[in-house]
Coordinates of C-alpha atoms and ligand atoms in Angstrom, one line a residue:
X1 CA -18.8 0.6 11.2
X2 CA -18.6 -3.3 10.9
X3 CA -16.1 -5.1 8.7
X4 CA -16.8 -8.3 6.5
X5 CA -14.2 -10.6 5.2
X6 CA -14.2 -11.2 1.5
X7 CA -14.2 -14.8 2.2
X8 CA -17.5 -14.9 4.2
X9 CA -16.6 -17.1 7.1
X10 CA -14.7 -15.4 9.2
X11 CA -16.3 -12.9 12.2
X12 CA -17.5 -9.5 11.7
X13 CA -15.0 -7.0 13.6
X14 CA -15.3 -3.7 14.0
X15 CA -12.6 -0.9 13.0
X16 CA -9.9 -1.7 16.3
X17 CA -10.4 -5.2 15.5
X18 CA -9.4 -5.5 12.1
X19 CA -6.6 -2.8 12.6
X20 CA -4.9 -5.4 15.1
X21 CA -6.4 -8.6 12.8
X22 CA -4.7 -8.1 9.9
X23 CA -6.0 -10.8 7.5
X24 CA -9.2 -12.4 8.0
X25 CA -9.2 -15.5 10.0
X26 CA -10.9 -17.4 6.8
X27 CA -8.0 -16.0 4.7
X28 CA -9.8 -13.1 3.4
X29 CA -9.2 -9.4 3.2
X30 CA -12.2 -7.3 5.6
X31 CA -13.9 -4.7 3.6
X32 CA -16.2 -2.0 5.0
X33 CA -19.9 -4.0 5.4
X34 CA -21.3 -0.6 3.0
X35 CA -19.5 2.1 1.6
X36 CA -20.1 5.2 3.6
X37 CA -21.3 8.1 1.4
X38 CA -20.4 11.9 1.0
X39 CA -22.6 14.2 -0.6
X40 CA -21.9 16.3 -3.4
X41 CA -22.0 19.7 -0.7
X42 CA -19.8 17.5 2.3
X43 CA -17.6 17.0 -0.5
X44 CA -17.3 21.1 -1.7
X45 CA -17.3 21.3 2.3
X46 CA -13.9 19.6 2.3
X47 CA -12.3 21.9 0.2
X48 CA -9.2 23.9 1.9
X49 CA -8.9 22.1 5.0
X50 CA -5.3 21.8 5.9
X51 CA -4.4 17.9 5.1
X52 CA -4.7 16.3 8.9
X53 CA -8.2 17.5 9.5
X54 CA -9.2 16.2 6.1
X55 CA -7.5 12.9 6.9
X56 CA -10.1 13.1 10.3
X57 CA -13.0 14.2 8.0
X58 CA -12.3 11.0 5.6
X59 CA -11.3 8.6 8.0
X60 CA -14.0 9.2 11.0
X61 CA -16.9 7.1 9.0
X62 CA -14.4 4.0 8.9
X63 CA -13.0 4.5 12.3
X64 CA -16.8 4.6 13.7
X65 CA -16.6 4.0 17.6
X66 CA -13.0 2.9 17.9
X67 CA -11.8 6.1 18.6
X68 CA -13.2 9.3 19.8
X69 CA -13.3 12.4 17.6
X70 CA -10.4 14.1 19.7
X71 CA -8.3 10.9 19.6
X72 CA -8.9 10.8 15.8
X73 CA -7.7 14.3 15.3
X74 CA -4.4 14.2 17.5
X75 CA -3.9 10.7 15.6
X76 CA -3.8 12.8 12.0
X77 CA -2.5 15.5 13.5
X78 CA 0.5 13.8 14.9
X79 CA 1.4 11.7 11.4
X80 CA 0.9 14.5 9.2
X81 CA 3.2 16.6 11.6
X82 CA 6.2 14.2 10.6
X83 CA 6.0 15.4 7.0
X84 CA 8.7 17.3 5.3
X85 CA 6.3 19.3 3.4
X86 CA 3.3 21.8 4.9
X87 CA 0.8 20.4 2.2
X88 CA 1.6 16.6 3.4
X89 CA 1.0 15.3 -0.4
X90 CA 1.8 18.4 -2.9
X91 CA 0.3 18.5 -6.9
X92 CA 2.9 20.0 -9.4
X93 CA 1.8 20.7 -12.8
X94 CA 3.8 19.2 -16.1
X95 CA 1.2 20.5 -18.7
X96 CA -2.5 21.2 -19.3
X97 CA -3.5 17.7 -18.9
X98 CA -0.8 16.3 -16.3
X99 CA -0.2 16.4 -13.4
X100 CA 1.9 15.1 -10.8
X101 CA 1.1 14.2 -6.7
X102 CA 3.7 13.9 -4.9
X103 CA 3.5 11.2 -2.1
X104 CA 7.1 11.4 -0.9
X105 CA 7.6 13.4 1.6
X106 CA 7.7 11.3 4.8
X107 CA 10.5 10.0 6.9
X108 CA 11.3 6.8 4.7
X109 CA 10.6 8.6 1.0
X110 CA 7.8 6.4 -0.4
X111 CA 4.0 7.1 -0.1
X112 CA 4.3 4.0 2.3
X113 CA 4.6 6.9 5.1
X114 CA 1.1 8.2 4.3
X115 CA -0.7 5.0 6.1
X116 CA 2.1 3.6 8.5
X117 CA 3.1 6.9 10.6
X118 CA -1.0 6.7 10.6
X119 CA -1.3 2.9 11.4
X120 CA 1.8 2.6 14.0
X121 CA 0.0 5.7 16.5
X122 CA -3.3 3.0 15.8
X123 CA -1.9 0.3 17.2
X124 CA -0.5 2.1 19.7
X125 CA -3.7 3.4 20.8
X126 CA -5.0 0.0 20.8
X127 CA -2.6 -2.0 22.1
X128 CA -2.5 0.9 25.0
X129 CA -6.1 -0.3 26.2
X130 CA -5.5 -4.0 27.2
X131 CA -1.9 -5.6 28.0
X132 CA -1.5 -7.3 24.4
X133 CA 1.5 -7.5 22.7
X134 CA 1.3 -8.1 18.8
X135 CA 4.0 -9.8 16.8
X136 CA 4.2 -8.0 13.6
X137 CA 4.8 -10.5 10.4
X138 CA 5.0 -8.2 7.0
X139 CA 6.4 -8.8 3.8
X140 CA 8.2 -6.2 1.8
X141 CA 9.4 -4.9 -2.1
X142 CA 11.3 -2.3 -0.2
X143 CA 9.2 0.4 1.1
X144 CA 6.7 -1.4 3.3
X145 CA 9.0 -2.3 5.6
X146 CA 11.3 0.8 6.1
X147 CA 8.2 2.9 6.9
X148 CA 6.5 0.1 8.7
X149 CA 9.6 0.0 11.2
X150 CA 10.1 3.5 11.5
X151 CA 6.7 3.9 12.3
X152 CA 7.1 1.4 15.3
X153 CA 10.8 1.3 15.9
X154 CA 10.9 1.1 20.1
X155 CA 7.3 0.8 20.7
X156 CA 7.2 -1.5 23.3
X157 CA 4.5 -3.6 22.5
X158 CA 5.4 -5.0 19.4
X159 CA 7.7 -6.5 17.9
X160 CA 8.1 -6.5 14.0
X161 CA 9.7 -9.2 11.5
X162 CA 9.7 -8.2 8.3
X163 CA 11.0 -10.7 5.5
X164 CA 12.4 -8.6 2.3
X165 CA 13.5 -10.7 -0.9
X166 CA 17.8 -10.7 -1.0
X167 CA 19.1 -8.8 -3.5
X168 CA 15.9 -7.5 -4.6
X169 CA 15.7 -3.8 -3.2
X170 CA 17.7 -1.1 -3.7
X171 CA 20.6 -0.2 -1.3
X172 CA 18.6 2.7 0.2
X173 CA 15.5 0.7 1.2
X174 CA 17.6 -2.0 2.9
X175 CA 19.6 0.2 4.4
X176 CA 16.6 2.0 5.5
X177 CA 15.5 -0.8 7.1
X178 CA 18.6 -2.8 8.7
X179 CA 19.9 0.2 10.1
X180 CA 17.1 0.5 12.9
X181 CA 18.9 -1.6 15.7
X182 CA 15.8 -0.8 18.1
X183 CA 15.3 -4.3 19.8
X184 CA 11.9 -4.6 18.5
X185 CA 13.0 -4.5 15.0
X186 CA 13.9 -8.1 13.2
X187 CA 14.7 -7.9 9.7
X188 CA 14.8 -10.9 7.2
X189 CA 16.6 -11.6 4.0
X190 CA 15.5 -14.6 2.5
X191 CA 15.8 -16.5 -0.7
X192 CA 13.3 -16.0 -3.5
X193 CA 10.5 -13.4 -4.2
X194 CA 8.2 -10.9 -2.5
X195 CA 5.7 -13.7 -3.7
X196 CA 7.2 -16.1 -1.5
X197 CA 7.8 -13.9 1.1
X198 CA 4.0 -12.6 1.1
X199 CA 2.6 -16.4 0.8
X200 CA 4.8 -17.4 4.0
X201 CA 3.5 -14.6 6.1
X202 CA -0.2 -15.1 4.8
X203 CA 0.2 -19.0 6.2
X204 CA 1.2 -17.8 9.6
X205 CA -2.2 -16.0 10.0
X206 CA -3.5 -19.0 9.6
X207 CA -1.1 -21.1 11.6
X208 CA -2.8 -23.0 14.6
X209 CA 0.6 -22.9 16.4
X210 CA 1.5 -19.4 15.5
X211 CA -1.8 -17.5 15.4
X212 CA -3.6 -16.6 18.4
X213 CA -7.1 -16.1 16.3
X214 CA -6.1 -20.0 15.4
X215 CA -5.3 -21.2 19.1
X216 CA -1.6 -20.1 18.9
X217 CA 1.3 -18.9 20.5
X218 CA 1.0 -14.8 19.2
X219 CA -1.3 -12.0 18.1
X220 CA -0.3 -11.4 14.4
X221 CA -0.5 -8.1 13.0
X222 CA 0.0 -7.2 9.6
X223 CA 1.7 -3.6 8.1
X224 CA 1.0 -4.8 4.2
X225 CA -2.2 -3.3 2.9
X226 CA -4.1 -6.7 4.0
X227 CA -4.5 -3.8 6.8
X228 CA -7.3 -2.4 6.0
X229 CA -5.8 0.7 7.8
X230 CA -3.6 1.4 5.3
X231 CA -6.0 1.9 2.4
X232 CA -8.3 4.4 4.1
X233 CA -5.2 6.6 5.1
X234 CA -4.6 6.3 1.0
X235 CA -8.3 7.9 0.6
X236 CA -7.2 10.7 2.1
X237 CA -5.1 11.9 -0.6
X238 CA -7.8 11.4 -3.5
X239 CA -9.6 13.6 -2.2
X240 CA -6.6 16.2 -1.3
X241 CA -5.6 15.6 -4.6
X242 CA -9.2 16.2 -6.6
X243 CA -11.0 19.2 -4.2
X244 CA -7.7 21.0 -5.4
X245 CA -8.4 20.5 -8.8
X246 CA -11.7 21.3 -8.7
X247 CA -14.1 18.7 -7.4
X248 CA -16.6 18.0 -6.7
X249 CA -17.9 20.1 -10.0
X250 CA -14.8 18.9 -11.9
X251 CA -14.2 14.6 -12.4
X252 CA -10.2 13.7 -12.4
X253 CA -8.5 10.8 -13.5
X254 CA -5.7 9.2 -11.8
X255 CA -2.8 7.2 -13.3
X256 CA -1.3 4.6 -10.1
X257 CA 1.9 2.7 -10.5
X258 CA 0.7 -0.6 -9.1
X259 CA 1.6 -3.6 -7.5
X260 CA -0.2 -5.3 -4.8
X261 CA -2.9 -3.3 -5.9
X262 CA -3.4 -1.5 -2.5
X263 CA -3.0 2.1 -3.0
X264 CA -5.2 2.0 -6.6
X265 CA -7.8 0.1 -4.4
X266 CA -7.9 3.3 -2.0
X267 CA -8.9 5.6 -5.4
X268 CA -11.8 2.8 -6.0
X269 CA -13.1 3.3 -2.2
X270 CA -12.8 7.5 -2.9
X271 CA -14.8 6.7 -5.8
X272 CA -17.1 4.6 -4.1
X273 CA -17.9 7.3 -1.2
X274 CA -18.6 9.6 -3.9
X275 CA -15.6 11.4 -4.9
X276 CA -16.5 11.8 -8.8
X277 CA -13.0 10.0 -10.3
X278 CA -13.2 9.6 -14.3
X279 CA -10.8 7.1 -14.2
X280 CA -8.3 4.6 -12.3
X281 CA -5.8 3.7 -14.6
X282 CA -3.7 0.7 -13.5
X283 CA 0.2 1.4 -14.5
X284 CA 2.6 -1.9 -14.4
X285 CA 5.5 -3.0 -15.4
X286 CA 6.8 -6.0 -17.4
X287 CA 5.1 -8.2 -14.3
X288 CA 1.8 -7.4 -15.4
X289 CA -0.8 -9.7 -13.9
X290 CA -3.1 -6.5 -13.3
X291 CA -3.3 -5.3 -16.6
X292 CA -4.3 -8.9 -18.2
X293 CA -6.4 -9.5 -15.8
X294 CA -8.2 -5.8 -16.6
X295 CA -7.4 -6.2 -20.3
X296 CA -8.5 -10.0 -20.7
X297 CA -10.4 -11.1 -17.7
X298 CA -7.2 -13.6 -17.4
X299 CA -5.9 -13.6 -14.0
X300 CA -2.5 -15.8 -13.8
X301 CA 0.9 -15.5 -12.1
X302 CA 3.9 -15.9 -14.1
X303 CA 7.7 -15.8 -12.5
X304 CA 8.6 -12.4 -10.7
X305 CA 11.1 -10.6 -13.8
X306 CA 12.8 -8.3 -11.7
X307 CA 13.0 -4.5 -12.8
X308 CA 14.4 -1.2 -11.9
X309 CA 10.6 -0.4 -10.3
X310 CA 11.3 -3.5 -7.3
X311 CA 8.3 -2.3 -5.7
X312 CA 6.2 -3.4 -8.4
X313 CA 7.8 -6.9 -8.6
X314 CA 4.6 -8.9 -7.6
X315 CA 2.2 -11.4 -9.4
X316 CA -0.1 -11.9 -7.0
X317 CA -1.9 -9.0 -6.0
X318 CA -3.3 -9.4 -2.4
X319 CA -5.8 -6.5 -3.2
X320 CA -7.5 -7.7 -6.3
X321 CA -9.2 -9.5 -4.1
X322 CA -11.2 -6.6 -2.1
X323 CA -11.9 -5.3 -5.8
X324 CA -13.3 -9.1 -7.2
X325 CA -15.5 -9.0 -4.2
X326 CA -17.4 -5.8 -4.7
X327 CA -17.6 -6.2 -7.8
X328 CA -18.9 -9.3 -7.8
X329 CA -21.7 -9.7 -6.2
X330 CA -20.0 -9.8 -2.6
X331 CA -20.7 -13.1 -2.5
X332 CA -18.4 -14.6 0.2
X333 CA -18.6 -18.1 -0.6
X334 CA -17.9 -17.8 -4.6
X335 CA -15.0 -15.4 -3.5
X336 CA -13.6 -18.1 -1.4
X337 CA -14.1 -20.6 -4.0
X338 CA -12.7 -18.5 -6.7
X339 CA -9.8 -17.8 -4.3
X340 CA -8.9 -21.6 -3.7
X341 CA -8.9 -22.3 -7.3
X342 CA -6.5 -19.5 -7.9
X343 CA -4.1 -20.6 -5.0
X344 CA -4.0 -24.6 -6.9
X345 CA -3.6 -23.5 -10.3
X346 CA -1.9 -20.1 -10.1
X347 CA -4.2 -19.2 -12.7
X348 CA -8.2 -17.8 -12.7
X349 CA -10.8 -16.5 -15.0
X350 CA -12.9 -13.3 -13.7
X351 CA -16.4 -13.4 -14.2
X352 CA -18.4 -11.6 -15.9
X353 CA -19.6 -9.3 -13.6
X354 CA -16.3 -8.6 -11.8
X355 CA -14.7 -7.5 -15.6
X356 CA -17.6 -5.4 -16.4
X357 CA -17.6 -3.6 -12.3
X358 CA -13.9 -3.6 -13.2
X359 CA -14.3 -1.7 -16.5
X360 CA -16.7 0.8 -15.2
X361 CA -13.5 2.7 -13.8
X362 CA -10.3 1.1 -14.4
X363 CA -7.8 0.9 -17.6
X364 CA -4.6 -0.6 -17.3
X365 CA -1.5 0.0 -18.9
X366 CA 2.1 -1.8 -19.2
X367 CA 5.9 -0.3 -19.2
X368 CA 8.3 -1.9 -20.5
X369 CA 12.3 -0.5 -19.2
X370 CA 12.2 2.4 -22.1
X371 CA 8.5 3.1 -21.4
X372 CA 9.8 4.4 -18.0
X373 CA 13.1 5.7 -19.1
X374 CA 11.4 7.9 -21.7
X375 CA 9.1 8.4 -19.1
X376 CA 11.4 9.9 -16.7
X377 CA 13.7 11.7 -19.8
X378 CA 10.1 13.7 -20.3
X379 CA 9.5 14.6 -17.0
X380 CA 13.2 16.6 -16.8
X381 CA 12.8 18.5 -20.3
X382 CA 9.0 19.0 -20.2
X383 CA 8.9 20.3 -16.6
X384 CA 12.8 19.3 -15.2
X385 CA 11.0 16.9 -12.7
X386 CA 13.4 13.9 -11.6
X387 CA 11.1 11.3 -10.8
X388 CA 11.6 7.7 -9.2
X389 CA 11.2 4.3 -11.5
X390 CA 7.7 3.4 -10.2
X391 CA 6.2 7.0 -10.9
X392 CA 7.7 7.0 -14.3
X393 CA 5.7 4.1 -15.1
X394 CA 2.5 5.6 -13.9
X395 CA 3.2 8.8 -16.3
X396 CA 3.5 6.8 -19.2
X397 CA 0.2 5.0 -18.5
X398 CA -0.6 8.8 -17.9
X399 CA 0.4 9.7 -20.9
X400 CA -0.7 7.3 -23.0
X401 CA -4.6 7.0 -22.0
X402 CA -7.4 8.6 -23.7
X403 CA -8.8 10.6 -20.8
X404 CA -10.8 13.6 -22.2
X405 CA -8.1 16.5 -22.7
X406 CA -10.0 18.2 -20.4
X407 CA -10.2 16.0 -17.6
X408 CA -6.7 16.4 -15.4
X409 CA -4.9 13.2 -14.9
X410 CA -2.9 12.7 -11.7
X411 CA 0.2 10.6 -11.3
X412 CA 1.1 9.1 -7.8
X413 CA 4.6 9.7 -7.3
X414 CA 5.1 7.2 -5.2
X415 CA 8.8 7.2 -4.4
X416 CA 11.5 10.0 -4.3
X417 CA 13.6 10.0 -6.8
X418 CA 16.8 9.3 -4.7
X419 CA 15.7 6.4 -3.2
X420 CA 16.5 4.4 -6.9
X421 CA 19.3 6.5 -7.8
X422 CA 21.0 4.4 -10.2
X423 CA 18.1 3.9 -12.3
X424 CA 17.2 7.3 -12.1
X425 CA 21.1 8.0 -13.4
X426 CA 20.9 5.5 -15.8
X427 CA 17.5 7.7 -17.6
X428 CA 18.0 10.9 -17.0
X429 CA 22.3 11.1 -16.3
X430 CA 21.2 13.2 -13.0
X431 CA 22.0 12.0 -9.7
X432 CA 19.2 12.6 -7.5
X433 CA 20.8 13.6 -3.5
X434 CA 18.7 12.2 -0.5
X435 CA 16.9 14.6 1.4
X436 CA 19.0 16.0 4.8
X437 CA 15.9 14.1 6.9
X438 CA 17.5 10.3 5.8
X439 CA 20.6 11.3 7.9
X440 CA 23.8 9.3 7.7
X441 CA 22.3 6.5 6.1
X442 CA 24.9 4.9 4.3
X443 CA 27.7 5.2 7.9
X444 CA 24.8 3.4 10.2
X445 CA 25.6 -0.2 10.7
X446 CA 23.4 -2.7 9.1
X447 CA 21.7 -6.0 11.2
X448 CA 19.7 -8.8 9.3
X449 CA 19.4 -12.4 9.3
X450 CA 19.4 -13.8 6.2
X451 CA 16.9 -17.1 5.8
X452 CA 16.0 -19.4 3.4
X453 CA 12.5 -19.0 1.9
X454 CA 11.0 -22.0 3.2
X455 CA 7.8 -21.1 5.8
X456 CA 9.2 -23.5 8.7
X457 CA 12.7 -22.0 9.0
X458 CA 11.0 -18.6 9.0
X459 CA 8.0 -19.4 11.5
X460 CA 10.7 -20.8 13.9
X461 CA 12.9 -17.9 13.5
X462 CA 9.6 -15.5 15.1
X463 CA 8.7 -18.5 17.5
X464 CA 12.0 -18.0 19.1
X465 CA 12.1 -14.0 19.1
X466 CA 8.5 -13.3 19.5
X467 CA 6.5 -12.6 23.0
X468 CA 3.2 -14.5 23.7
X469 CA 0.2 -12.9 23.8
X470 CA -3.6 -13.9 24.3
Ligands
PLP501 C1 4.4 -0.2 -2.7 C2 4.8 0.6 -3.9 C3 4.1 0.6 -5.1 C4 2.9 -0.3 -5.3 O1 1.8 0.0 -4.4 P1 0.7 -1.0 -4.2 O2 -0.2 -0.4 -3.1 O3 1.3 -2.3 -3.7 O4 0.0 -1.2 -5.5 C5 4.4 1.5 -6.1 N1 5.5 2.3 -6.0 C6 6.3 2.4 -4.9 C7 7.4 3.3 -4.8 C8 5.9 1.5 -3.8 O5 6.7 1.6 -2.7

């Protein structure tokens, strides 16, 4: 399998390199060159396999050479095992129509888990084959980063710095991640946004001092789901997800509380290698670039409003761009153009074609705070379900679509509940406890740095910490 960037100009990689590449050297995303393709009996052959083999099954035709079937099956077999719960990603029922996956049950309590345990044991593998280190640069809302460190916590290979915006995540996702004093491990707080913070690790990719694919000092890798790693462990669980309620015979729709548009992406590529999917819909909160731009065609950031969902607190979704460019045409030069335009003016139109590829599977909804208290109020009495902020959001846009009643419609829950307790509190007056598998959490001592947002005090701060490597 070969990889194309959506901006055209950069090299063609295959699946290790764009594993350890990250972002694309011209600034784009890679993308599979053509969507591999299940039939409608390997699909009904899926059905029942316990969740790791799956995960092999899914993954192989994207992995291609890079790893050998074996390796690929201890990979799964090993992330999987690290799950609190024997079906990896469990579906509870609320009613006829809805229904609920849970996505959970890793170490760190997000569906982050799903595609880091899988993407740290990657670059492990990788890394293991030549005597490269990789510097790690990653951005987070709050629950990229604690499962990107635990899944490379003490590797000894890479090192990891991952920026989070001050102030901006809840007490249990910092703590999450400023409590692993592993050397390797160098959080950030900085001033501003998850925008900013996403924009200054984007511009060290393409950093001739910094980036080794630019003629600098370090190999950047990237944990954010610019890894195109990330989203085809996400695959894994459409399919989990729809063979158990009754594809390939019966379509499902899926309701995705979204922000950098990663994990809603991974539903498009199921769909795309045939899974038969009625319907993405494309929950957001109050920071709803994603649902004008589906709505209207009008792609533009406004200020970050933050919310009680933190993981959704993004305006520039890094992922739209994968969708834009299959969509439209795959035309890597237009994207590129289309791309600069949007990174002057903050602001773009979507052609034509890329709203009416859109709108062939995607709606898009918007919560406001008591969409997704109500939310999470009907999720206790109607099936005494405590759910998390961001999933709350996704079951009103559940809730509120006109998917055919009898077409089930899946929301991601995307976060344990007790990892935003207070909000939860605040909706529901229940006080969701952590799971026994956080530990001590809150009697671990804490080590950050705290920056300001500008890119050159945070490019110096990894120049100093960061090992060279070719
Ligand atoms: C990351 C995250 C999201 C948004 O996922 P994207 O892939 O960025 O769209 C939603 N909910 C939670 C809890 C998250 O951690």
């Amino acid at each position: 399998m070969h990889y194309i960037s959506t901006r055209g100009s950069a090299p063609s990689l295959d699946f290790e390199g764009v594993t350890l590449a990250g972002l694309a050297s011209d600034g784009g995303l890679y993308v599979p060159q053509e969507w591999p393709r299940f039939t409608e009996a390997e699909i009904a052959g899926l059905a029942g396999l316990p969740y790791a083999e799956l995960a092999a099954k899914i993954m192989s035709p994207f992995v291609g050479n890079s790893l050998t079937p074996d390796e690929l099956h201890e990979l799964c077999a090993t992330a999987y095992g690290r799950f609190a719960h024997a079906a990896v990603t469990p579906l509870k029922q609320f009613d006829e129509q809805q229904w609920l996956l849970e996505l959970f049950h890793g170490p760190t309590l997000a569906f982050k888990d799903v595609a880091l345990q899988m993407l740290g044991l990657l670059f492990e593998t990788f890394l293991s084959r030549s005597d490269a280190h990789l510097t790690i640069v990653g951005a987070t809302s709050g629950d990229t980063g604690s499962a990107a460190i635990d899944a490379v916590a003490g590797r000894d290979k890479i090192d990891i710095f991952m920026l989070h915006p001050k102030g901006r995540v809840s007490d249990v996702q910092r703590r999450q991640m400023t409590t692993v004093l592993a050397p390797n491990v160098h959080n950030i707080a900085i001033d501003g946004s998850f925008d900013d913070a996403q924009a200054s690790v984007k511009r060290m990719f393409n950093d001739s001092d910094m980036a080794s694919s630019k003629g600098g000092r370090f190999r950047i890798g990237a944990v954010n789901s610019i890894n195109w790693a990330r989203l085809m462990a996400q695959v894994v669980y459409y399919f989990a997800a729809a063979l158990q309620l009754g594809a390939p015979q019966r379509k499902v729709a899926f309701s995705v509380p979204t922000g950098n548009f990663g994990d809603v992406f991974a539903g498009y590529v199921a769909a795309q290698m045939g899974l038969p999917i009625e319907r993405l819909i494309v929950a957001t909160n109050v920071n709803d670039i994603l649902h004008r731009a589906l709505a209207d065609g009008d792609y533009s950031a406004g200020t970050v409003t933050p919310t009680a969902a933190p993981s959704m607190d993004i305006q520039v979704s890094s992922n739209f761009e994968r969708l834009l460019f299959d969509c439209g045409g795959r035309d890597g030069r237009a994207m590129a153009e289309q791309m600069r335009s949007f990174e002057a003016d903050k602001a773009m139109q979507l052609t034509n074609a890329q709203r009416t590829g859109a709108a062939g599977l995607f709606t898009s909804a918007r919560a406001d705070a008591d969409d997704m208290a109500m939310a999470m109020r009907w999720a206790n009495d109607a099936a005494g379900e405590i759910i998390d902020p961001h999933t709350a959001i996704g079951l009103f846009a559940a809730r509120q679509s006109d998917v055919s009643a009898d077409i089930p419609v899946v929301t991601l829950a995307t976060a344990h509940p007790a990892k935003f307790v207070d909000a939860v509190e605040r909706a529901t007056g229940t006080r969701p406890s952590l799971p026994t598998r956080v530990g001590d959490l809150f009697a671990r001592e804490e080590r950050y740095d705290e920056l300001a947002g500008d890119y050159e005090s945070i490019a110096s701060y990894v120049a100093e910490r960061a090992t060279e490597s070719r």
